[in-house]
Short mmCIF file of C-alpha atoms and ligand atoms in Angstrom, two decimals:
data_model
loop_
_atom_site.label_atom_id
_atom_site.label_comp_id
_atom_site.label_asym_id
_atom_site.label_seq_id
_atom_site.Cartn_x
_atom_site.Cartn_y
_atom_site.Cartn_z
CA UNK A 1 40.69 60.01 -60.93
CA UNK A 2 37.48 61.68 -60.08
CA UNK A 3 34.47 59.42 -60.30
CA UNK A 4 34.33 55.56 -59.15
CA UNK A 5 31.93 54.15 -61.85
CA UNK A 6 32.92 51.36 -64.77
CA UNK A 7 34.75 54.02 -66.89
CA UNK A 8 36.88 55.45 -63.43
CA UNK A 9 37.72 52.00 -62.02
CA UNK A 10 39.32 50.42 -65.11
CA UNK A 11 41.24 54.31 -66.09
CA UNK A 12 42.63 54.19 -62.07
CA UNK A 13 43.62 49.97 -62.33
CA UNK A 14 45.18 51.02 -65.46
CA UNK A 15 46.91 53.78 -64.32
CA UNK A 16 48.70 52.61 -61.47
CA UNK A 17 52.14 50.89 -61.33
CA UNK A 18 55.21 53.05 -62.11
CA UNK A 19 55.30 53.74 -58.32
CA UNK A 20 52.79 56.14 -58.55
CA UNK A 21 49.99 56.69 -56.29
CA UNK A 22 46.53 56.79 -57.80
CA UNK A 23 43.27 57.96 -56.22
CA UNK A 24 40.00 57.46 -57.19
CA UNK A 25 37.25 60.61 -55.48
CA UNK A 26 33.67 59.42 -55.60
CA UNK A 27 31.13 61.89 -54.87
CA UNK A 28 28.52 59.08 -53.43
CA UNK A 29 29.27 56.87 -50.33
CA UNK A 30 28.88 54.23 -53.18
CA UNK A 31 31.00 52.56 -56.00
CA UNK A 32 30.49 51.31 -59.32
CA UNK A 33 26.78 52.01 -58.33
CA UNK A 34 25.45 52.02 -62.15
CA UNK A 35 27.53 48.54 -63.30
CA UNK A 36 25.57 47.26 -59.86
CA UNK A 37 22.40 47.89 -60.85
CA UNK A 38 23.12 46.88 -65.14
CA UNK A 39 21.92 44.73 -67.30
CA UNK A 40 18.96 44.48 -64.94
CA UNK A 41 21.63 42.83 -61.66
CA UNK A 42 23.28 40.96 -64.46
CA UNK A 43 25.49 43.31 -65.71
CA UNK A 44 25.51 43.81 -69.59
CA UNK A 45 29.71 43.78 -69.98
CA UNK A 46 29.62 43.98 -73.32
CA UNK A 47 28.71 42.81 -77.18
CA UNK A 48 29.71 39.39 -79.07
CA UNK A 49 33.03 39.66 -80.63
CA UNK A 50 32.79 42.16 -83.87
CA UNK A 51 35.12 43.64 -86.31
CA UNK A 52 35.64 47.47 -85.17
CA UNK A 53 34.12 48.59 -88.31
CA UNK A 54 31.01 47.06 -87.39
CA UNK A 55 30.98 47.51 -83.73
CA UNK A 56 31.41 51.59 -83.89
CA UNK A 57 28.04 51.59 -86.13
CA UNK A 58 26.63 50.75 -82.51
CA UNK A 59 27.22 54.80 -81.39
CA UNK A 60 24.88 57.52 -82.66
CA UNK A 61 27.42 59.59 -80.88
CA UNK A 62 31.17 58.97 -81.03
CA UNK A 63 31.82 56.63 -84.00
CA UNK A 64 34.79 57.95 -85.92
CA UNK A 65 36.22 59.17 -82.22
CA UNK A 66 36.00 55.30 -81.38
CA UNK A 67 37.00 53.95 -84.34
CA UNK A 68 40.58 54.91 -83.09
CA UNK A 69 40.05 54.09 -79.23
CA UNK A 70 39.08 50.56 -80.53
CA UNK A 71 42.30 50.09 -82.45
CA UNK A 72 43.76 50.31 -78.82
CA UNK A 73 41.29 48.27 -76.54
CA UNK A 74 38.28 46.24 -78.41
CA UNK A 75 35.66 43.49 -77.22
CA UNK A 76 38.24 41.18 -77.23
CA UNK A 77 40.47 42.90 -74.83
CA UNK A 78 37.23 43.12 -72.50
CA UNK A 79 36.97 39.34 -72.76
CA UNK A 80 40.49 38.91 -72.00
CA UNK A 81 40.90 41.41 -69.42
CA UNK A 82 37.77 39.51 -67.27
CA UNK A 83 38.52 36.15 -67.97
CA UNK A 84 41.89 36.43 -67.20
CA UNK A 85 40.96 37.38 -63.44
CA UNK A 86 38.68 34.90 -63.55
CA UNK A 87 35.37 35.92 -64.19
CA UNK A 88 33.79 33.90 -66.92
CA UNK A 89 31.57 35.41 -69.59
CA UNK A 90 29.15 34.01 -71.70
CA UNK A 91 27.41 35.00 -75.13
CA UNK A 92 23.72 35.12 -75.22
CA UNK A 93 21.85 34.63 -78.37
CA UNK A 94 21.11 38.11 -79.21
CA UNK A 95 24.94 38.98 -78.84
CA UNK A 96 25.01 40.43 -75.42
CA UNK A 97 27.23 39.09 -72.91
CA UNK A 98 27.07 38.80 -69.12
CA UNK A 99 29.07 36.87 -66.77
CA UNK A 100 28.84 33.26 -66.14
CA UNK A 101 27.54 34.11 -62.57
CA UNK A 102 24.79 36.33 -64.01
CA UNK A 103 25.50 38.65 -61.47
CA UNK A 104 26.46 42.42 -61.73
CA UNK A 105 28.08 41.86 -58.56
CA UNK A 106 31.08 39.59 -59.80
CA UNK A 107 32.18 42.43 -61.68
CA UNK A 108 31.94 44.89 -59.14
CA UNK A 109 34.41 42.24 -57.21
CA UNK A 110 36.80 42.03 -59.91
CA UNK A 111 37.00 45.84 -60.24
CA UNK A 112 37.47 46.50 -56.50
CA UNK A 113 39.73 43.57 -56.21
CA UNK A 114 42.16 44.84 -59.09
CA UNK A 115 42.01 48.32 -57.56
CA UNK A 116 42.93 47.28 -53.83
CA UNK A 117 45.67 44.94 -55.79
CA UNK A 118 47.11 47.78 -57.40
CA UNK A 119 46.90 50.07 -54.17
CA UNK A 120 44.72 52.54 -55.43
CA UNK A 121 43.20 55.10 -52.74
CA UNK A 122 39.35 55.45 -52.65
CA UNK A 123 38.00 58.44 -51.55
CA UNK A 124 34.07 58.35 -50.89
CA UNK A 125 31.40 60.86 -50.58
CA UNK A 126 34.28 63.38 -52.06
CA UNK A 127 32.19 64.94 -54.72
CA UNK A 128 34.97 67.80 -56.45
CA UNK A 129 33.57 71.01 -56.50
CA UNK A 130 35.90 73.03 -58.98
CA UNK A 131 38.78 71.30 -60.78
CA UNK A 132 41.94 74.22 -61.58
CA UNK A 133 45.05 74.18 -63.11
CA UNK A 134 47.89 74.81 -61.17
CA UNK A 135 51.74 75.06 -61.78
CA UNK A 136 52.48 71.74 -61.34
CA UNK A 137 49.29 70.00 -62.19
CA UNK A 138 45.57 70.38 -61.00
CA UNK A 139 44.07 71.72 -58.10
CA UNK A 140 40.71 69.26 -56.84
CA UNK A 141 38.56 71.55 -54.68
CA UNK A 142 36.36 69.28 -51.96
CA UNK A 143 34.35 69.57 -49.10
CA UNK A 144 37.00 67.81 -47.62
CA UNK A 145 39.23 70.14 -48.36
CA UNK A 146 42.38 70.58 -51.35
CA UNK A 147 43.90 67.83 -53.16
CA UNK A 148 46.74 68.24 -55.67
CA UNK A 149 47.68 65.99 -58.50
CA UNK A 150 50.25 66.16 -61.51
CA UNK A 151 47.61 64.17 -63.91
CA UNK A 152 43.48 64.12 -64.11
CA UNK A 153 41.06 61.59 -65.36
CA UNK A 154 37.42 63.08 -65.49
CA UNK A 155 35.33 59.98 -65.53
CA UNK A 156 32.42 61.64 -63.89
CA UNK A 157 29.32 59.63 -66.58
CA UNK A 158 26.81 61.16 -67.86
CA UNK A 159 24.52 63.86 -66.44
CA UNK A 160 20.95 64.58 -67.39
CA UNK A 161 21.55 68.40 -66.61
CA UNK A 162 24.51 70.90 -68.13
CA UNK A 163 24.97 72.06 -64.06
CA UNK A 164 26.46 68.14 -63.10
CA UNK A 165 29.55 69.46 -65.14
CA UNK A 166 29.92 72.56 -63.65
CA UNK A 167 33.25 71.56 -61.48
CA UNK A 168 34.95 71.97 -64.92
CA UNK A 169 34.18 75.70 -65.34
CA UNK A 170 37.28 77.29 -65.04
CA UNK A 171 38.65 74.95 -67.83
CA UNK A 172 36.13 76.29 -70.09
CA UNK A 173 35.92 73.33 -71.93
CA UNK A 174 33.35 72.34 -74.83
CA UNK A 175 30.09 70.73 -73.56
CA UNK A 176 27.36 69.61 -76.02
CA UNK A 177 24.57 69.82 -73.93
CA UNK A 178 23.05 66.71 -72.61
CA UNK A 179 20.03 65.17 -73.82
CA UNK A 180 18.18 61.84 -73.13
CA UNK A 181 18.95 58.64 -75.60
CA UNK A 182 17.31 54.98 -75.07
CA UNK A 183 13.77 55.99 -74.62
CA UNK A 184 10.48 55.08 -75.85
CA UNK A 185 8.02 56.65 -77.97
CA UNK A 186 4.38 57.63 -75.97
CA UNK A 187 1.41 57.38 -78.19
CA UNK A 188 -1.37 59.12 -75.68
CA UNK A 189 -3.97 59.09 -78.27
CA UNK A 190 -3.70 55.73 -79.64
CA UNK A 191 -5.48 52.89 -79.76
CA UNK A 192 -3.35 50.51 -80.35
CA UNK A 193 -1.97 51.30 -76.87
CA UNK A 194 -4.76 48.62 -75.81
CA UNK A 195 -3.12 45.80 -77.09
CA UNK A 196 -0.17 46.34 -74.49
CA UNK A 197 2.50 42.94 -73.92
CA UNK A 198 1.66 42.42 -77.82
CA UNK A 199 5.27 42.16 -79.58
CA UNK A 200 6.10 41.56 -83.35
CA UNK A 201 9.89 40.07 -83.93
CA UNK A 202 10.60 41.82 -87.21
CA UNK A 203 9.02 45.40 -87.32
CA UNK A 204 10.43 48.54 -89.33
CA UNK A 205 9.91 51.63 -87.34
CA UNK A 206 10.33 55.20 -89.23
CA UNK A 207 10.45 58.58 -88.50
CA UNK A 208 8.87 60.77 -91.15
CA UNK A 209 10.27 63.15 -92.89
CA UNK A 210 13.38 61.80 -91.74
CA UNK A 211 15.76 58.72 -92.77
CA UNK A 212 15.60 57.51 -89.71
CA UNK A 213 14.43 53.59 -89.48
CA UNK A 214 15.43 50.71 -87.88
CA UNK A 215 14.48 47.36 -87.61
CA UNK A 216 13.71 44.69 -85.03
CA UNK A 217 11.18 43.69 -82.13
CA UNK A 218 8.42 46.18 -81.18
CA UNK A 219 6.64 46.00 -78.77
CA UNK A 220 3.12 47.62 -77.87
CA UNK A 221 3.48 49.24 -74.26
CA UNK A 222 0.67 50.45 -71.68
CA UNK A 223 2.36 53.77 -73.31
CA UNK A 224 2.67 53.62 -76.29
CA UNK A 225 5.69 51.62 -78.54
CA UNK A 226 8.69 50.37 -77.30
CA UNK A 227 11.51 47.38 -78.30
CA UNK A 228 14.57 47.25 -79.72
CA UNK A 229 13.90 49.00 -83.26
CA UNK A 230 12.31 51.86 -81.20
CA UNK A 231 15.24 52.14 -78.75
CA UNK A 232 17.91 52.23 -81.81
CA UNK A 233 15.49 54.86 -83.27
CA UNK A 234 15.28 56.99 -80.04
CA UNK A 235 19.19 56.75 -79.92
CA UNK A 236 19.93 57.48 -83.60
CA UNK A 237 17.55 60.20 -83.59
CA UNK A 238 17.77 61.58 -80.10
CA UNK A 239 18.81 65.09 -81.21
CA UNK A 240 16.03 65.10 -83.97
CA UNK A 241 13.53 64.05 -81.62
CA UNK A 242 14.62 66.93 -79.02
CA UNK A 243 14.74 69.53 -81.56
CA UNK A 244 11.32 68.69 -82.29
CA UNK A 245 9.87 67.98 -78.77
CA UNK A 246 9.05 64.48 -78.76
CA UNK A 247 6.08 64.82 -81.24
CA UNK A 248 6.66 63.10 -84.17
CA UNK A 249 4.76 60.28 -86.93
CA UNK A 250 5.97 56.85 -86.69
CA UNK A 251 5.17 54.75 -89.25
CA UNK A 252 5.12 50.80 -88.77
CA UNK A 253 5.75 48.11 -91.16
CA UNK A 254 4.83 44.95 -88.53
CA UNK A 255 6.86 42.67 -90.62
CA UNK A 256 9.93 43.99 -92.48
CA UNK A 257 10.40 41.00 -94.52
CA UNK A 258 7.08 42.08 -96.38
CA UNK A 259 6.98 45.12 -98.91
CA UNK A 260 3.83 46.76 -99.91
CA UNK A 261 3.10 44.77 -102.87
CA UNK A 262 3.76 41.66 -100.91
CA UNK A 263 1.70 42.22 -98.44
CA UNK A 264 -1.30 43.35 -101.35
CA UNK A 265 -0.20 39.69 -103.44
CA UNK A 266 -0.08 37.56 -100.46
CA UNK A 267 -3.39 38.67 -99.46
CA UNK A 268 -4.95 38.12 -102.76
CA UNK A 269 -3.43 34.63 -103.24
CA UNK A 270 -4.67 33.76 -99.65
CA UNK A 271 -8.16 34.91 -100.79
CA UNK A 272 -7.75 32.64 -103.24
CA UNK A 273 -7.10 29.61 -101.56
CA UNK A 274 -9.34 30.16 -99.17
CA UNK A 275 -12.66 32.38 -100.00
CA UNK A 276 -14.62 30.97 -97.10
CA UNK A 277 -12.20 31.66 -94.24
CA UNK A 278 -13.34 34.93 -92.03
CA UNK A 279 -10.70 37.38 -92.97
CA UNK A 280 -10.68 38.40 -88.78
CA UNK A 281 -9.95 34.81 -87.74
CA UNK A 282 -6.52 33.87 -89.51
CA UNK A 283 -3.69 36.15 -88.49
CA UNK A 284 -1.35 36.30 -91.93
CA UNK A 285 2.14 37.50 -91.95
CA UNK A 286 3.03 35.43 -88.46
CA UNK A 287 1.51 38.47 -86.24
CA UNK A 288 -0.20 37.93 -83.11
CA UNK A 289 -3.96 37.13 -83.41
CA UNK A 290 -4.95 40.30 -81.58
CA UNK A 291 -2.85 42.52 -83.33
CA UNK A 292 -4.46 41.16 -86.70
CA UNK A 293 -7.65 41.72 -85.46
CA UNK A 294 -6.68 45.24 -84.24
CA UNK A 295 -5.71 45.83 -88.57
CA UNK A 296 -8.88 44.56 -89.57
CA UNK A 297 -10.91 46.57 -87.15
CA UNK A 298 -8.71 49.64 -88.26
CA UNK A 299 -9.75 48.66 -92.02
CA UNK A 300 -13.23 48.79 -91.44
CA UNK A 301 -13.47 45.20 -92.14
CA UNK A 302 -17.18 43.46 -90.71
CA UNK A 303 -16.32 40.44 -88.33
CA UNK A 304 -18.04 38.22 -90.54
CA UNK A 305 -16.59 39.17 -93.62
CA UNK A 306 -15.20 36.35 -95.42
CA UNK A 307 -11.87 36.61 -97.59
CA UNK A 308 -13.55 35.70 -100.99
CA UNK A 309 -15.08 38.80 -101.53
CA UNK A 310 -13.32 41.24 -99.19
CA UNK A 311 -13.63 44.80 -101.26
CA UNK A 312 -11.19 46.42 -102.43
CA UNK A 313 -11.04 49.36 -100.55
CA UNK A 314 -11.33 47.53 -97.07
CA UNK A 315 -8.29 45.24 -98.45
CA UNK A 316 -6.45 48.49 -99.43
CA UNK A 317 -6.45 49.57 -95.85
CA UNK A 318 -5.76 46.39 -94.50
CA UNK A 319 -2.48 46.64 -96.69
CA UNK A 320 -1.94 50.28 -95.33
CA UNK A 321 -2.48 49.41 -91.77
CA UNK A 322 0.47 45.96 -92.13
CA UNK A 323 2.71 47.97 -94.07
CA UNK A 324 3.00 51.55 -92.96
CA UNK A 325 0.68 52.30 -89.69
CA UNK A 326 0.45 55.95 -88.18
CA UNK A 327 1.31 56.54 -85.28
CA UNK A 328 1.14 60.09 -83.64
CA UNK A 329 4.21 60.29 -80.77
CA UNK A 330 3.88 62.67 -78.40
CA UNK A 331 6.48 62.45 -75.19
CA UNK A 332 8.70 59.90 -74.34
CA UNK A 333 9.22 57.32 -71.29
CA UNK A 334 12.91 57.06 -70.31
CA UNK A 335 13.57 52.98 -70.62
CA UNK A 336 14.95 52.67 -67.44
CA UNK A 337 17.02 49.61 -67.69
CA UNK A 338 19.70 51.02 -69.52
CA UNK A 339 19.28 54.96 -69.44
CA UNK A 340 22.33 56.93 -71.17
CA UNK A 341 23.00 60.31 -71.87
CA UNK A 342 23.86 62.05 -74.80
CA UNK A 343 26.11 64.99 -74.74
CA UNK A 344 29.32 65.88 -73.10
CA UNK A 345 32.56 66.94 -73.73
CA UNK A 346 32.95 67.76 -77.29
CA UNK A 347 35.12 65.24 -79.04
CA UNK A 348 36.99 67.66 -80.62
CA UNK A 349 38.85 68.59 -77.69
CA UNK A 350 39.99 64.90 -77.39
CA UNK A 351 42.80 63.29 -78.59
CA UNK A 352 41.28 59.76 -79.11
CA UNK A 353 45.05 58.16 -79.11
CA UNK A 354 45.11 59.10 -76.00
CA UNK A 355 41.94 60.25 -74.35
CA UNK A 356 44.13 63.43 -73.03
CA UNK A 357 42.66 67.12 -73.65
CA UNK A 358 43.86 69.37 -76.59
CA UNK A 359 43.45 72.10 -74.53
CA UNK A 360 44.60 71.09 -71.14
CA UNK A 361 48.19 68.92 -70.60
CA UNK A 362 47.54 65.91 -68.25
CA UNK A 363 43.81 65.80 -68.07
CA UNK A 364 42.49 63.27 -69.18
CA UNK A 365 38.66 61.70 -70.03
CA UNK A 366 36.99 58.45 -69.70
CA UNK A 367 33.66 56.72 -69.88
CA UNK A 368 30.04 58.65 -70.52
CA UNK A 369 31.30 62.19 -69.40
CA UNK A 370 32.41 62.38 -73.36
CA UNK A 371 29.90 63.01 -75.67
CA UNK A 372 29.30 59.60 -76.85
CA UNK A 373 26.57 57.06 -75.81
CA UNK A 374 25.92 53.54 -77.68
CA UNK A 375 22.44 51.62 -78.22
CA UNK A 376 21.53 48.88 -75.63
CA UNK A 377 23.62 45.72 -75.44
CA UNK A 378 26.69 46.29 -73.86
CA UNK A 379 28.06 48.68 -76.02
CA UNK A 380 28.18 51.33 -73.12
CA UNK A 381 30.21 49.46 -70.91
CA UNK A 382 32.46 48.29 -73.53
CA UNK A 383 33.28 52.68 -74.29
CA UNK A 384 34.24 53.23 -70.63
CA UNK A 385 36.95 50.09 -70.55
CA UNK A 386 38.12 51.27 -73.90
CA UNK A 387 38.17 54.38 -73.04
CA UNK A 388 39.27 54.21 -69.19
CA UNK A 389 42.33 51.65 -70.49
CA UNK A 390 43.73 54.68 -72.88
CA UNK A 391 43.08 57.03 -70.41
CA UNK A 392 45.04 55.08 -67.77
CA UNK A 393 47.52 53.99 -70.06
CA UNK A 394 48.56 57.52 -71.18
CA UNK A 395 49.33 58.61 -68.19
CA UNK A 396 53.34 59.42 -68.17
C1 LIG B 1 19.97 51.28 -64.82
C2 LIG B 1 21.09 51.25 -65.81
C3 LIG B 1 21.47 50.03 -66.38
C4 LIG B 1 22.50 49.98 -67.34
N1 LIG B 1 22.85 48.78 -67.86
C5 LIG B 1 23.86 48.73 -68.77
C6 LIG B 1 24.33 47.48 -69.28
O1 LIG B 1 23.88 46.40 -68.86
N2 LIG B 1 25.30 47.50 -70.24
C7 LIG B 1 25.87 48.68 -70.68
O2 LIG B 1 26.75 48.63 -71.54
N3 LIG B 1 25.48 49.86 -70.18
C8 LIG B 1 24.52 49.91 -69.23
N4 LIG B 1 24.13 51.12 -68.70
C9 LIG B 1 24.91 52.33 -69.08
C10 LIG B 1 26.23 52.27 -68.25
O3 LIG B 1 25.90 52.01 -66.90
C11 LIG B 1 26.99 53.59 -68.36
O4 LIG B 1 27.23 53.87 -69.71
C12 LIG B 1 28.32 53.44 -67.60
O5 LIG B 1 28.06 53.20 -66.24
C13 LIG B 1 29.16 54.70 -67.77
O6 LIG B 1 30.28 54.55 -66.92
P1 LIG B 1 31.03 55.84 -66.36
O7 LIG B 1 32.07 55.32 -65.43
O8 LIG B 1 31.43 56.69 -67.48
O9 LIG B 1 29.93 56.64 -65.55
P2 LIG B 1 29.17 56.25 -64.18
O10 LIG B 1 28.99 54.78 -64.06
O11 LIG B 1 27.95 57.10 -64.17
O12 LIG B 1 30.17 56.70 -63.08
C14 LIG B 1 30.48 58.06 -62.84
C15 LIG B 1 30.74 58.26 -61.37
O13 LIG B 1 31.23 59.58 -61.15
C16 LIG B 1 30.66 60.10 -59.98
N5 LIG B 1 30.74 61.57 -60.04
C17 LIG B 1 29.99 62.42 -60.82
N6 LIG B 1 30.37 63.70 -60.62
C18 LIG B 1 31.37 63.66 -59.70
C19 LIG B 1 32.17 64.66 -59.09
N7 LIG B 1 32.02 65.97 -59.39
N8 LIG B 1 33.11 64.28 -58.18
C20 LIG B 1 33.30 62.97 -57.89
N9 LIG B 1 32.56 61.97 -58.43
C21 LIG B 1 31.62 62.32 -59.34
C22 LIG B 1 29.26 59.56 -59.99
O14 LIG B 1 28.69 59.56 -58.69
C23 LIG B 1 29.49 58.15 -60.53
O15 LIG B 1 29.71 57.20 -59.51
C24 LIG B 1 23.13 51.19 -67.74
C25 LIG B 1 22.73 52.41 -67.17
C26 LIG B 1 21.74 52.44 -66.22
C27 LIG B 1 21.35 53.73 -65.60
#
């Protein structure tokens, strides 16, 4: 097994038995270092119980390859595999799921327990150099020095530079090359960048000239826009937004349950009701008072101007601004909770039954090293067990 993250652990636990002996080579001194630090200490395991049709939609990269691994290990083998050893998950209300303890640390225990359980060998700070066939199995060059083994998991993540997968040269395997995914969208020139902490619960982000759009909180950042419809977007269209640099128009409706004709006849029936109300002083649509004001400043509207006889033109804009607002992205900050990669080993050159190479016999992959990545919410985590359970299953 090289690599001793999430996706390397659960291949190795589920590779052992058959009076084999497994090993697990870490590069680091340290283990599971990345499910440590999840879910912000918690540890995001995975989602909420969902039918695999549903759940793959969760993968920019990877979904039909998945579809399959799912059919093998799903969210409720993850449940079952924990809770069954004792550690206790729990649903939260926006589907993700942590354990009862709320502590990454309980499943780093599990995962070290099961391995010393099943006699697995750890090797530390034993980074391989250059993985080669031989003529009975692989070769692992280290540091260290030579190891030999009949059967290979690569479960080495994901790396933010082509060179982290070098070791696999002589294999001359398919990489797509890596590319950030999960980031959020910097808006340098923008005011709106003063309103920063403001959040709506139900925007519609777009890209344009593009079908990208997704739906959900946004939030204003010191930056520029962030949230989950912003993250989906940055994941979805992660190779879009490369090709093109990070500059891009998003466009903003703040509340996605409102169309633009809604917004126009929900403004004209409130003008209505109310002539002698300042149009600045009632939020509408259940946005934040400062964000409202921020639209009406953008529409040219006076402070004092009441909603009886707003014109036209400044009620036109004031439509514009709630239903699609511009905003020029240029760069991107890297959300550093749950950063992923996007890229790897080409699927292609995968048997998802499996998880074993088409190319190579008894090598095998696991986890983020394969070129797919999932939005925030456990959905990461829940590809390396799936993934590290076929791979260690496989195994003859
Ligand atoms: C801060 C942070 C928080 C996150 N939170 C969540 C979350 O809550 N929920 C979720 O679903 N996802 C989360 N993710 C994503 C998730 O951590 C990864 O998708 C997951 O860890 C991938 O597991 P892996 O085993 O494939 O790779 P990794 O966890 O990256 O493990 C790979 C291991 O291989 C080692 N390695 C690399 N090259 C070599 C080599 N040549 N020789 C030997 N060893 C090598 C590395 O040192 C590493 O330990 C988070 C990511 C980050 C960075």
């Amino acid at each position: 097994m090289i690599g001793g993250g999430a996706a390397g652990f659960f291949a190795a636990i589920h590779a052992s038995g058959k009076g084999r002996e497994v090993c697990i080579f870490e590069k680091s001194p340290k283990l599971l270092s990345k499910v440590k630090v999840s879910g912000g200490g918690r540890c995001n395991v995975t989602h909420q119980p969902m039918e695999v049709s549903k759940l793959i939609k969760n993968y920019p990269r990877g979904e039909k390859f998945l579809k399959k691994v799912f059919r093998h290990f799903s969210i409720a083998d993850t449940f079952l595999w924990f809770e069954s050893r004792g550690v206790h998950l729990k649903v939260e209300v926006d589907g993700r799921v942590f354990p009862v303890s709320d502590s990454s640390q309980t499943i780093v225990d599990v995962l070290l327990s099961e391995a010393e359980k099943s006699g697995i060998k750890i090797f530390t700070s034993t980074g391989i150099k250059e993985l080669n066939p031989s003529q009975s199995g692989y070769e692992l060059i280290t540091e260290k020095g030579v190891f030999r083994a009949d059967a290979v998991i690569v479960a080495t993540g994901g790396h933010p530079k082509s060179d982290g997968y070098n070791f696999l040269n002589s294999l001359k395997i398919k990489l797509n090359s890596p590319i950030p995914s999960l980031f959020t969208f910097n808006t340098p020139g923008e005011s709106i960048r003063e309103l920063m902490g403001i959040a709506v619960q139900d925007g519609l982000v777009k890209i344009e000239g593009t079908k990208l759009n997704y739906r959900g909180p946004v939030l204003v950042t010191h930056w520029g826009i962030s949230g989950p419809a912003v993250l989906k977007l940055s994941a979805f269209g992660a190779d879009w937004l490369y090709d093109h640099d990070y500059r891009a128009r998003a466009i903003i409706n703040w509340n996605s349950l409102y169309g633009e004709n809604d917004y126009l006849s929900q403004l004209v029936k409130y003008s209505q009701a109310h002539p002698n109300r300042k149009v600045y002083s009632h939020a509408l649509f259940d946005l934040p008072a400062r964000l409202w004001e921020h639209f009406c400043f953008k529409s040219e509207i006076d402070p004092l101007q009441l909603h009886g006889n707003l014109p036209k033109k400044q009620l036109n804009k004031l439509v514009q601004n709630l239903f699609c607002y511009i905003l020029e992205v240029n760069g991107k900050t890297t959300f550093k909770d749950e950063f992923v990669t996007a890229g790897g080993i080409d699927l292609n050159e995968v048997n998802p039954e499996t998880m074993q190479s088409l190319l190579h016999p008894n090598l095998y992959f696991a986890g983020e090293v394969l070129d797919i990545d999932g939005i925030t919410g456990g959905f990461n985590f829940q590809a390396a067990w799936s993934t590290g359970f076929l791979a260690g299953r496989s195994i003859n």
